[in-house]
PDB file of C-alpha atoms in Angstrom:
ATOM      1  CA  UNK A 279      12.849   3.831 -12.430  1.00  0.00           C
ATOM      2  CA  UNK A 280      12.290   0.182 -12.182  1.00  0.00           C
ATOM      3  CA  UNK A 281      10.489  -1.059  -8.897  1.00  0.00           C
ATOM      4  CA  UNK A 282      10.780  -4.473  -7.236  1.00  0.00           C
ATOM      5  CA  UNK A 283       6.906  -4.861  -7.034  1.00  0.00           C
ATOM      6  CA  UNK A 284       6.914  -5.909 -10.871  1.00  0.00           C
ATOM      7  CA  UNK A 285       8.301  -9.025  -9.865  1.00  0.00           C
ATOM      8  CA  UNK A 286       5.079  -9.709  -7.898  1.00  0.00           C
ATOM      9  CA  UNK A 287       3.209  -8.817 -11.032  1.00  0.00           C
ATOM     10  CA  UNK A 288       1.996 -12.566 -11.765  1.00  0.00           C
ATOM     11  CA  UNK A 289       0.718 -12.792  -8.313  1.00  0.00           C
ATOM     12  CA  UNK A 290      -3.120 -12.617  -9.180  1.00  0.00           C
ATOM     13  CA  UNK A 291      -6.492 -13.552  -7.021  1.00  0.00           C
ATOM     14  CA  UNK A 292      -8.046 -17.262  -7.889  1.00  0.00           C
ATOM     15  CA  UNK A 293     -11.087 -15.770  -6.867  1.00  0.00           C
ATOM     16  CA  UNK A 294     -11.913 -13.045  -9.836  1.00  0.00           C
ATOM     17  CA  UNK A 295     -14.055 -10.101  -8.943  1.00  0.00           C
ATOM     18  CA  UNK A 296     -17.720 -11.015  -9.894  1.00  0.00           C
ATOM     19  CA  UNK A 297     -18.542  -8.011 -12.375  1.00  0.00           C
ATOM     20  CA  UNK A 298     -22.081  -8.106 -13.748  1.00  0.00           C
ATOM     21  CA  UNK A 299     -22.963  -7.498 -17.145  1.00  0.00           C
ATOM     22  CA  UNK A 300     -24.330  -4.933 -18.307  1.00  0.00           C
ATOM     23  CA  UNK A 301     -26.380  -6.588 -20.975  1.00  0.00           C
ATOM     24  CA  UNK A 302     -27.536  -9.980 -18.738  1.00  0.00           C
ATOM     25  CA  UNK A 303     -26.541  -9.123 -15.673  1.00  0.00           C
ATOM     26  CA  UNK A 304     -24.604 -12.772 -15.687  1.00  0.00           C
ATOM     27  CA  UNK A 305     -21.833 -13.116 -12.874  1.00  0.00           C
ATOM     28  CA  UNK A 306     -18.392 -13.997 -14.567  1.00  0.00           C
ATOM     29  CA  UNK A 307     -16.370 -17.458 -13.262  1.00  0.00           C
ATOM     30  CA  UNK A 308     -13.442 -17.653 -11.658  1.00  0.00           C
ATOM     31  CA  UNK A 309      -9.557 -19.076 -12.790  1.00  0.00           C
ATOM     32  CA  UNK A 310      -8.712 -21.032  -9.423  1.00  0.00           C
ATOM     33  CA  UNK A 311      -5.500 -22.024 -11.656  1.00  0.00           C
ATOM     34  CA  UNK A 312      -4.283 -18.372 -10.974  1.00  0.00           C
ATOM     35  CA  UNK A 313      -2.783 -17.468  -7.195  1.00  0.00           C
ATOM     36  CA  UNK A 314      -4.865 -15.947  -4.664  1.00  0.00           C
ATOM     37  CA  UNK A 315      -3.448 -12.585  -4.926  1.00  0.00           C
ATOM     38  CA  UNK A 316      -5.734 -10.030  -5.337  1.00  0.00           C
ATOM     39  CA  UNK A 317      -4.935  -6.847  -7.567  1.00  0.00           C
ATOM     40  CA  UNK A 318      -7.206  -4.372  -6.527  1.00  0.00           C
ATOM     41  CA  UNK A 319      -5.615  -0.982  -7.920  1.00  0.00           C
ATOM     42  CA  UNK A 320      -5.425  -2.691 -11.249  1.00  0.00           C
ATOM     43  CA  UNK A 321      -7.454  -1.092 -13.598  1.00  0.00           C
ATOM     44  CA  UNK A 322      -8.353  -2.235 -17.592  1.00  0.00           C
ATOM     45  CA  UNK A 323      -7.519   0.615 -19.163  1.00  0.00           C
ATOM     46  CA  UNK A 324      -3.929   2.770 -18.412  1.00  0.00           C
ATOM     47  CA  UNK A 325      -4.568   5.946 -16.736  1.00  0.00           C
ATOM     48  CA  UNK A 326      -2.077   8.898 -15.637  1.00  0.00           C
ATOM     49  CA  UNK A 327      -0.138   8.752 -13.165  1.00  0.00           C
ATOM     50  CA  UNK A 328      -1.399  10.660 -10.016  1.00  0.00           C
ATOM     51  CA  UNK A 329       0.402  13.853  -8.538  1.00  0.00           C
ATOM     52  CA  UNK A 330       0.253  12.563  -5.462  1.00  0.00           C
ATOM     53  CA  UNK A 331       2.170   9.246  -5.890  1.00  0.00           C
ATOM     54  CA  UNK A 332       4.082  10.861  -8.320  1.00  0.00           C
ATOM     55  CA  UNK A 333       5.411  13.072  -5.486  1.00  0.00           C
ATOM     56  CA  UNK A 334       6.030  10.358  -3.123  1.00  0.00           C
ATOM     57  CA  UNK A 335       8.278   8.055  -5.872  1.00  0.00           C
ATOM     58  CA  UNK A 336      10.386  11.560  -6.504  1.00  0.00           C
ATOM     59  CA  UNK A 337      10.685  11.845  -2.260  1.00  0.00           C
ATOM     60  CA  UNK A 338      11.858   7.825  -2.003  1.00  0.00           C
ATOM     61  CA  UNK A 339      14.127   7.803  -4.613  1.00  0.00           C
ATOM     62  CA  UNK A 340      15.759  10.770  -3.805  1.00  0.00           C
ATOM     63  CA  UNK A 341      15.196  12.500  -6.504  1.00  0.00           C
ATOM     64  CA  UNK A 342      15.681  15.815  -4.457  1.00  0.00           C
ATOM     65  CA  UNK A 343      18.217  15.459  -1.465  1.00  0.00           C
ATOM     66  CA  UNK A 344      16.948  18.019   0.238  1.00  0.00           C
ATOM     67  CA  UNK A 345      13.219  17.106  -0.124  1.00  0.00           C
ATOM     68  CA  UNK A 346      13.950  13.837   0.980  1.00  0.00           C
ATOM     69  CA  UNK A 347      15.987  14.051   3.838  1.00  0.00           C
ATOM     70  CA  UNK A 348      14.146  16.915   5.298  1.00  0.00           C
ATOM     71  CA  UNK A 349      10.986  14.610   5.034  1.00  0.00           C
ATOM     72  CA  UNK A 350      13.003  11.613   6.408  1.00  0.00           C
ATOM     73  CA  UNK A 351      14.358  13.986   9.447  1.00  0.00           C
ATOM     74  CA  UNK A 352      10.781  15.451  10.188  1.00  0.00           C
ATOM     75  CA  UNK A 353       9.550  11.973  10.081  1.00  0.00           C
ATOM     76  CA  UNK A 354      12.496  10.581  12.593  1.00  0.00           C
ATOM     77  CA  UNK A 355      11.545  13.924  14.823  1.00  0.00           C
ATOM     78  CA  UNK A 356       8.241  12.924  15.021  1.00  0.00           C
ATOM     79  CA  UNK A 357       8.488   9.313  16.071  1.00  0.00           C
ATOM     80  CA  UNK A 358      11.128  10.089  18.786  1.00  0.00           C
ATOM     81  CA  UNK A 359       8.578  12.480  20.167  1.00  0.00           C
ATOM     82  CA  UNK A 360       6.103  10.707  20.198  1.00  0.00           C
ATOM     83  CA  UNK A 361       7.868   7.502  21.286  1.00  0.00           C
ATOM     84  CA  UNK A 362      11.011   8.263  23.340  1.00  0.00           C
ATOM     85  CA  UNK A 363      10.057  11.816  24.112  1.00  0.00           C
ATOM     86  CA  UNK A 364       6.480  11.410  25.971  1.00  0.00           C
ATOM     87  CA  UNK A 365       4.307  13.100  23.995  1.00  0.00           C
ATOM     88  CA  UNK A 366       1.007  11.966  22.756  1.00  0.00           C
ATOM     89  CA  UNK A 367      -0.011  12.299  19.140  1.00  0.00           C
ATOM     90  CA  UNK A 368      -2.687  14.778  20.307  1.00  0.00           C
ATOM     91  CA  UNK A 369      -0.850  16.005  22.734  1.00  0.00           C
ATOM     92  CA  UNK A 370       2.052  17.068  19.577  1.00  0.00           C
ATOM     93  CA  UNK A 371      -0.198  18.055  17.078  1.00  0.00           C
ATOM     94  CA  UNK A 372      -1.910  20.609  19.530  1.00  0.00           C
ATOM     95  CA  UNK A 373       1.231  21.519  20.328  1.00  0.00           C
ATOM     96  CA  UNK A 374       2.877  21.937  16.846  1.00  0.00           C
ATOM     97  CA  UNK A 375      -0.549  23.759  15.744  1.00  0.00           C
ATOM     98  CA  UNK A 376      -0.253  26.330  18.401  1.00  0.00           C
ATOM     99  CA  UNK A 377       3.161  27.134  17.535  1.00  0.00           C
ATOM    100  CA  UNK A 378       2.377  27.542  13.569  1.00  0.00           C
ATOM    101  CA  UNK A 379      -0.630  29.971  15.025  1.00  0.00           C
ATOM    102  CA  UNK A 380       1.561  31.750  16.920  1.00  0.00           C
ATOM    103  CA  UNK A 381       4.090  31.890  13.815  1.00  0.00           C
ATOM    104  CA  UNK A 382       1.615  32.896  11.423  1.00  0.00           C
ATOM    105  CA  UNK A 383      -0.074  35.525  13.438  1.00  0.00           C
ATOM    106  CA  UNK A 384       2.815  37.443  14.042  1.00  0.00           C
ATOM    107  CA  UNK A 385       4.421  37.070  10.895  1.00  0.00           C
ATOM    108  CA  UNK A 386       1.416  38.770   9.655  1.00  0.00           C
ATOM    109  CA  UNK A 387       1.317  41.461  12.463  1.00  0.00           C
ATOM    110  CA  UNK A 388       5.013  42.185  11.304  1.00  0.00           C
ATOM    111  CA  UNK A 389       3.323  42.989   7.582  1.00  0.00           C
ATOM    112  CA  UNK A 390       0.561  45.213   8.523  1.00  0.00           C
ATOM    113  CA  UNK A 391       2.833  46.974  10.817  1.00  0.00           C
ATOM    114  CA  UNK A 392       5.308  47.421   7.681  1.00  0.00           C
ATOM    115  CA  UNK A 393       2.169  48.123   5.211  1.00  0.00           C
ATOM    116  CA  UNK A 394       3.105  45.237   3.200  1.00  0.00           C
ATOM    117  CA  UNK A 395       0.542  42.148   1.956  1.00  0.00           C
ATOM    118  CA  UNK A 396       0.978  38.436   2.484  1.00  0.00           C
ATOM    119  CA  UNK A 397       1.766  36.230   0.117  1.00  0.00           C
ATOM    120  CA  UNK A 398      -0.896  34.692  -1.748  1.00  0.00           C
ATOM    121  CA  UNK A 399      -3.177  37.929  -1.262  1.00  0.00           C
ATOM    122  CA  UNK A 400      -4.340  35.684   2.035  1.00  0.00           C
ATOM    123  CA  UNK A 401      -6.600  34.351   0.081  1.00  0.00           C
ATOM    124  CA  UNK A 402      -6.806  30.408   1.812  1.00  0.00           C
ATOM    125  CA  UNK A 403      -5.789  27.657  -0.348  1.00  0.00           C
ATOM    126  CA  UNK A 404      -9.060  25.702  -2.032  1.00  0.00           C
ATOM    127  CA  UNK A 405      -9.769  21.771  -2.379  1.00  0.00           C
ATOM    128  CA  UNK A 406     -10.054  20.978  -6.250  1.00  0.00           C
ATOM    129  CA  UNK A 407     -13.651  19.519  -6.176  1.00  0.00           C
ATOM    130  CA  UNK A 408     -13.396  17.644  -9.424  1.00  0.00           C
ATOM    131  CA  UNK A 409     -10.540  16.035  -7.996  1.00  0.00           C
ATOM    132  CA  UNK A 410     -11.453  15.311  -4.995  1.00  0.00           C
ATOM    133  CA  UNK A 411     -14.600  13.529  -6.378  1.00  0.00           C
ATOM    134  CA  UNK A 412     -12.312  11.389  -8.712  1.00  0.00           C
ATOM    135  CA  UNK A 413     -10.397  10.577  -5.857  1.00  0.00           C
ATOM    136  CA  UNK A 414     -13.362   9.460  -3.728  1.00  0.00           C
ATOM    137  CA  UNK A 415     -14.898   7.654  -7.003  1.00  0.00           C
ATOM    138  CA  UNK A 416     -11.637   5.567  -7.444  1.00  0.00           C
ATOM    139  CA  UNK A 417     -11.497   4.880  -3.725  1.00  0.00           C
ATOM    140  CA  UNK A 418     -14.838   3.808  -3.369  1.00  0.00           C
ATOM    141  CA  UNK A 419     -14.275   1.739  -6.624  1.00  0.00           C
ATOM    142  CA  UNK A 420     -11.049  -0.249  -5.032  1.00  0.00           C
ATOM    143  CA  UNK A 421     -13.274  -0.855  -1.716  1.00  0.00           C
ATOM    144  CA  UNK A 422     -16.106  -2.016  -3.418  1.00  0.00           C
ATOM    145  CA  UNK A 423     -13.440  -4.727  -5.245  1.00  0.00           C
ATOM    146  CA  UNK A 424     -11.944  -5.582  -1.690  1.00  0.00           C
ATOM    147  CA  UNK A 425     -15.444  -6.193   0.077  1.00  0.00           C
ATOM    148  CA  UNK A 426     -16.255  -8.536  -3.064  1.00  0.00           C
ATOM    149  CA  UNK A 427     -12.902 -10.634  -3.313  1.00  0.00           C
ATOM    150  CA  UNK A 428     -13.643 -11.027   0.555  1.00  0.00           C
ATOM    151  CA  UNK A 429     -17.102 -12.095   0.094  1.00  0.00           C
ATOM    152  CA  UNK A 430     -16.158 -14.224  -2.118  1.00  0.00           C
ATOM    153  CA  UNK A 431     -14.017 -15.780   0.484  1.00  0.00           C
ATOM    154  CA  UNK A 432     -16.699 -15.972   2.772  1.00  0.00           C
ATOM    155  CA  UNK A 433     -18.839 -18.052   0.625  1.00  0.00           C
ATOM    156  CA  UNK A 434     -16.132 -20.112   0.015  1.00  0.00           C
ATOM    157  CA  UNK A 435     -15.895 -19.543  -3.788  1.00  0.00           C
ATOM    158  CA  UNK A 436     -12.062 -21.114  -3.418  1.00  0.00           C
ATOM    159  CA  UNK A 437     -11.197 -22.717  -0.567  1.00  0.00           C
ATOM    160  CA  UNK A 438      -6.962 -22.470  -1.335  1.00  0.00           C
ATOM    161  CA  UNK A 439      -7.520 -18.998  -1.086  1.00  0.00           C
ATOM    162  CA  UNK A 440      -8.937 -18.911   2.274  1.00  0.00           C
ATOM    163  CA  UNK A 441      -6.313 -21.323   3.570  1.00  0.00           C
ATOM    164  CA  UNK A 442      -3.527 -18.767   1.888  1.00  0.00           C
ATOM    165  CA  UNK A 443      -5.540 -15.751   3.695  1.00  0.00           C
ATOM    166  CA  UNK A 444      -5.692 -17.710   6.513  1.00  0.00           C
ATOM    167  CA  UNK A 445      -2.062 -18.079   6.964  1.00  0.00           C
ATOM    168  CA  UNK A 446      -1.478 -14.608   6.424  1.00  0.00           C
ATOM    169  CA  UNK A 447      -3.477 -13.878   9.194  1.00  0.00           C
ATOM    170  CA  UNK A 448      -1.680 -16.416  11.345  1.00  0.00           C
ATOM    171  CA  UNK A 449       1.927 -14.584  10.253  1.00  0.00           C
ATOM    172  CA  UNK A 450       0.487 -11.163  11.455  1.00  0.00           C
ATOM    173  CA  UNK A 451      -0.901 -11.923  14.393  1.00  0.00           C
ATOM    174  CA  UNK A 452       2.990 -13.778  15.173  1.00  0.00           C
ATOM    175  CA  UNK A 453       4.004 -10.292  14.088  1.00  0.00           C
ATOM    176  CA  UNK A 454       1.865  -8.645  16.682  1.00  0.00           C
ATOM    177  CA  UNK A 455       2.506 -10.813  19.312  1.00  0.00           C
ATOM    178  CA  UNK A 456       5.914  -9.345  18.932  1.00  0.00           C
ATOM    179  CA  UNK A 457       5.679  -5.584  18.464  1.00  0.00           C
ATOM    180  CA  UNK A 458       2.901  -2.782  18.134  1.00  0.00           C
ATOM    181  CA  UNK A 459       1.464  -1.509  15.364  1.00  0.00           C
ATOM    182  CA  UNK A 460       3.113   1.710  15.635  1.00  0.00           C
ATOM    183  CA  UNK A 461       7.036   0.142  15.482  1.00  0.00           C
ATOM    184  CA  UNK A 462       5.908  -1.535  12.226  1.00  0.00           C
ATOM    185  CA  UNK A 463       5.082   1.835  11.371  1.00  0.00           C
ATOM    186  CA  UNK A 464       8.458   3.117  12.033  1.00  0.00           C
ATOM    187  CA  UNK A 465       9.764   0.381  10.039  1.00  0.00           C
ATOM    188  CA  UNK A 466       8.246   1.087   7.325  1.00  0.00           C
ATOM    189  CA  UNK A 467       8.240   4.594   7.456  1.00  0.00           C
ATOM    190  CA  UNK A 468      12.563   3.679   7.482  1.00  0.00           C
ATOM    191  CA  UNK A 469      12.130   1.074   4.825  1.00  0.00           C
ATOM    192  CA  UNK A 470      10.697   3.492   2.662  1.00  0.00           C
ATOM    193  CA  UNK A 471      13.298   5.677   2.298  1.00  0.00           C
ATOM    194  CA  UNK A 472      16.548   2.725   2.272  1.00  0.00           C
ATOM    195  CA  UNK A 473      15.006  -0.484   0.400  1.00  0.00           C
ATOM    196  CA  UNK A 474      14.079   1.383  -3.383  1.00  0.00           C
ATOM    197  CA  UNK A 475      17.042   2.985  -3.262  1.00  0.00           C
ATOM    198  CA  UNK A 476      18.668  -0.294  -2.048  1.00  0.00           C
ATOM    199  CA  UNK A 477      16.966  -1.835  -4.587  1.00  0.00           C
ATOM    200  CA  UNK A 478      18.257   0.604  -7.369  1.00  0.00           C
ATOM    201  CA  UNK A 479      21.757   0.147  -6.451  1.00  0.00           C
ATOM    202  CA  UNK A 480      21.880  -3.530  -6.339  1.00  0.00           C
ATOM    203  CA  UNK A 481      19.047  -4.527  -9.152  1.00  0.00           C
ATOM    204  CA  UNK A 482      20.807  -7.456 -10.620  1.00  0.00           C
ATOM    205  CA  UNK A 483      21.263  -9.304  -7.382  1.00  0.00           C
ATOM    206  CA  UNK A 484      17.779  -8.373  -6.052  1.00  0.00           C
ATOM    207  CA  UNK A 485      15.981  -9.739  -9.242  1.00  0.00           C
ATOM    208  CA  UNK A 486      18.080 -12.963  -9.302  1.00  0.00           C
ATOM    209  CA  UNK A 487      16.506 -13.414  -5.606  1.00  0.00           C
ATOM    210  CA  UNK A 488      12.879 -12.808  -6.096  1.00  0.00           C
ATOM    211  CA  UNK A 489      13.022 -14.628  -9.151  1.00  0.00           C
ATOM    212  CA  UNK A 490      13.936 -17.475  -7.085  1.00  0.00           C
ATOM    213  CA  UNK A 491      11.815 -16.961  -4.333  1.00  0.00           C
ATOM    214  CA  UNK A 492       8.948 -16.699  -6.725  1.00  0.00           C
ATOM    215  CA  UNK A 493       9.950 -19.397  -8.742  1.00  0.00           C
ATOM    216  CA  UNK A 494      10.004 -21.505  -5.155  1.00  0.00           C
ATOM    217  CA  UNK A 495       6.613 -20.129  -3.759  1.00  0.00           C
ATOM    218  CA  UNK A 496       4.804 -21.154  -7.100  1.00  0.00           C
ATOM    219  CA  UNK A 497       6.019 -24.480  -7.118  1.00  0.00           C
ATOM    220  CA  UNK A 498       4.795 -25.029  -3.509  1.00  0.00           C
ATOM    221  CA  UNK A 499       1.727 -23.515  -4.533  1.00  0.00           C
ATOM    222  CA  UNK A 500       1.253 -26.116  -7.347  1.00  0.00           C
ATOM    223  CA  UNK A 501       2.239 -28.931  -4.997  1.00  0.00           C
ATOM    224  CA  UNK A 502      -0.444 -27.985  -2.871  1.00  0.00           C
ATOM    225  CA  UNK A 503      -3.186 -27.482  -5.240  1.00  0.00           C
ATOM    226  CA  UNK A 504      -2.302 -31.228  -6.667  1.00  0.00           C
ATOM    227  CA  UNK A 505      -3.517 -32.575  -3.812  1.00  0.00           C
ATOM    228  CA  UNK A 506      -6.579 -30.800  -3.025  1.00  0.00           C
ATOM    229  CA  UNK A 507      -9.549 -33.001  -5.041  1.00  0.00           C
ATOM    230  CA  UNK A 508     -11.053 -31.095  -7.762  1.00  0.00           C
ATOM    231  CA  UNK A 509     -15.140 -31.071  -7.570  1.00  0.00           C
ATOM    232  CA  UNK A 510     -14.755 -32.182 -11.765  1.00  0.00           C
ATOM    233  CA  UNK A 511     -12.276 -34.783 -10.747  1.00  0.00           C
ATOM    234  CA  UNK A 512     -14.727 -36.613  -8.112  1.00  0.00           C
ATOM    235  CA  UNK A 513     -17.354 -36.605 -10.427  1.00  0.00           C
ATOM    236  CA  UNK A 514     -15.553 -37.993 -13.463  1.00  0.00           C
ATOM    237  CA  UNK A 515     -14.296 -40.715 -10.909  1.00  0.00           C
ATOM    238  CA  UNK A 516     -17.613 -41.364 -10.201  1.00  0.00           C
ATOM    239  CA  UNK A 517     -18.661 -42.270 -13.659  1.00  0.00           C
ATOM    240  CA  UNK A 518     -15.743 -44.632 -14.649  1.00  0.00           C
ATOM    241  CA  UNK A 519     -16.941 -46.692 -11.500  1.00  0.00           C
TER     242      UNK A 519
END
């Protein structure tokens, strides 16, 4: 299914990752003519998609009805708790453990009082570790690229992306001012499960709009940029005086 993200796919960072070479160990330059938006799950080579995200496209797009809106409902339950209700977040997951141990334990009594076996031969469920080392690699990988594109902002390697980063920060902390951290949560957690679909229904009319919207943010972008001096600029100035 198509997703409105792939209209954001020419939004790339001005300030390339510095990758050393394996031959020279020389640092590659960067394409300031590109926007500052930085891809860092991007990867050279196309790999499989993951089980995991797999699994949460299928819950968003309501693939199975009855997945999704018991996730949605258990996800609604646990913000009014947790909100509206009172309860902590410790104070609801101690409380939701006890009552699965208290579940489990005599669900199993029931079974050796009948003679029959659990499920599963109660053997406990086990952590694939080649996965879970994959995993860890590729997360470690995407950090590593984060903590370099922001080092790279704070050397100033491109000073219109630190002014665009900048301004981002100034927009969230506008959106903090106004609510917590946790309601932006709950908005998203909403969003999630109303904009793809949303998005499905009406994907004519949403494309027409981003296009413009990205057609309108790239031309501010290049007014911008205009007017900033270039270093080459200055010093071919210099030499025709």
């Amino acid at each position: 299914s198509p997703s409105p993200w792939r209209h954001f796919a020419g939004f790339r960072s001005s300030v390339a990752m510095v990758e050393k070479d394996a031959s020279n160990g020389d640092a590659k330059g960067t394409d300031e003519s590109e926007p500052f938006y930085a891809d860092y799950t991007a990867s050279k080579t196309k790999s499989s998609q993951p089980a995991a995200v797999k699994m949460v496209e299928e819950i968003i797009y309501w693939k199975d009805p009855k997945v999704s809106a018991g996730v949605l409902v258990s996800g609604l339950a646990w913000f009014y708790f947790t909100t509206l209700g009172g309860y902590t977040i410790i104070s609801l997951l101690s409380l939701l453990a006890g009552v699965h141990l208290a579940a489990s334990v005599f669900y199993h009594s029931v079974l050796t009082f009948r003679g029959q076996e659990a499920p599963g031969g109660g053997k406990a469920p086990q952590i694939d570790i080649d996965a879970a080392k994959k995993a860890a690699e590729g997360a470690a990988s995407q950090v590593n690229a984060a903590l370099q594109w922001y080092w790279s902002l704070l050397g100033a390697a491109n000073l219109m992306a630190a002014v665009y980063v900048a301004g981002v920060l100034l927009v969230t902390w506008c959106l903090g001012s106004w609510f917590d951290a946790y309601t932006y949560l709950f908005i998203a957690f909403v969003s999630a499960f109303s904009l793809p679909v949303a998005y499905q229904t009406n994907q004519a009319l949403c494309d027409d709009a981003l296009d413009k919207v990205k057609a309108q943010f790239n031309h501010a972008v290049g007014m911008v940029q205009a007017k900033i001096p270039r270093a080459g600029k200055a010093a071919d100035g210099k030499k025709d005086s």
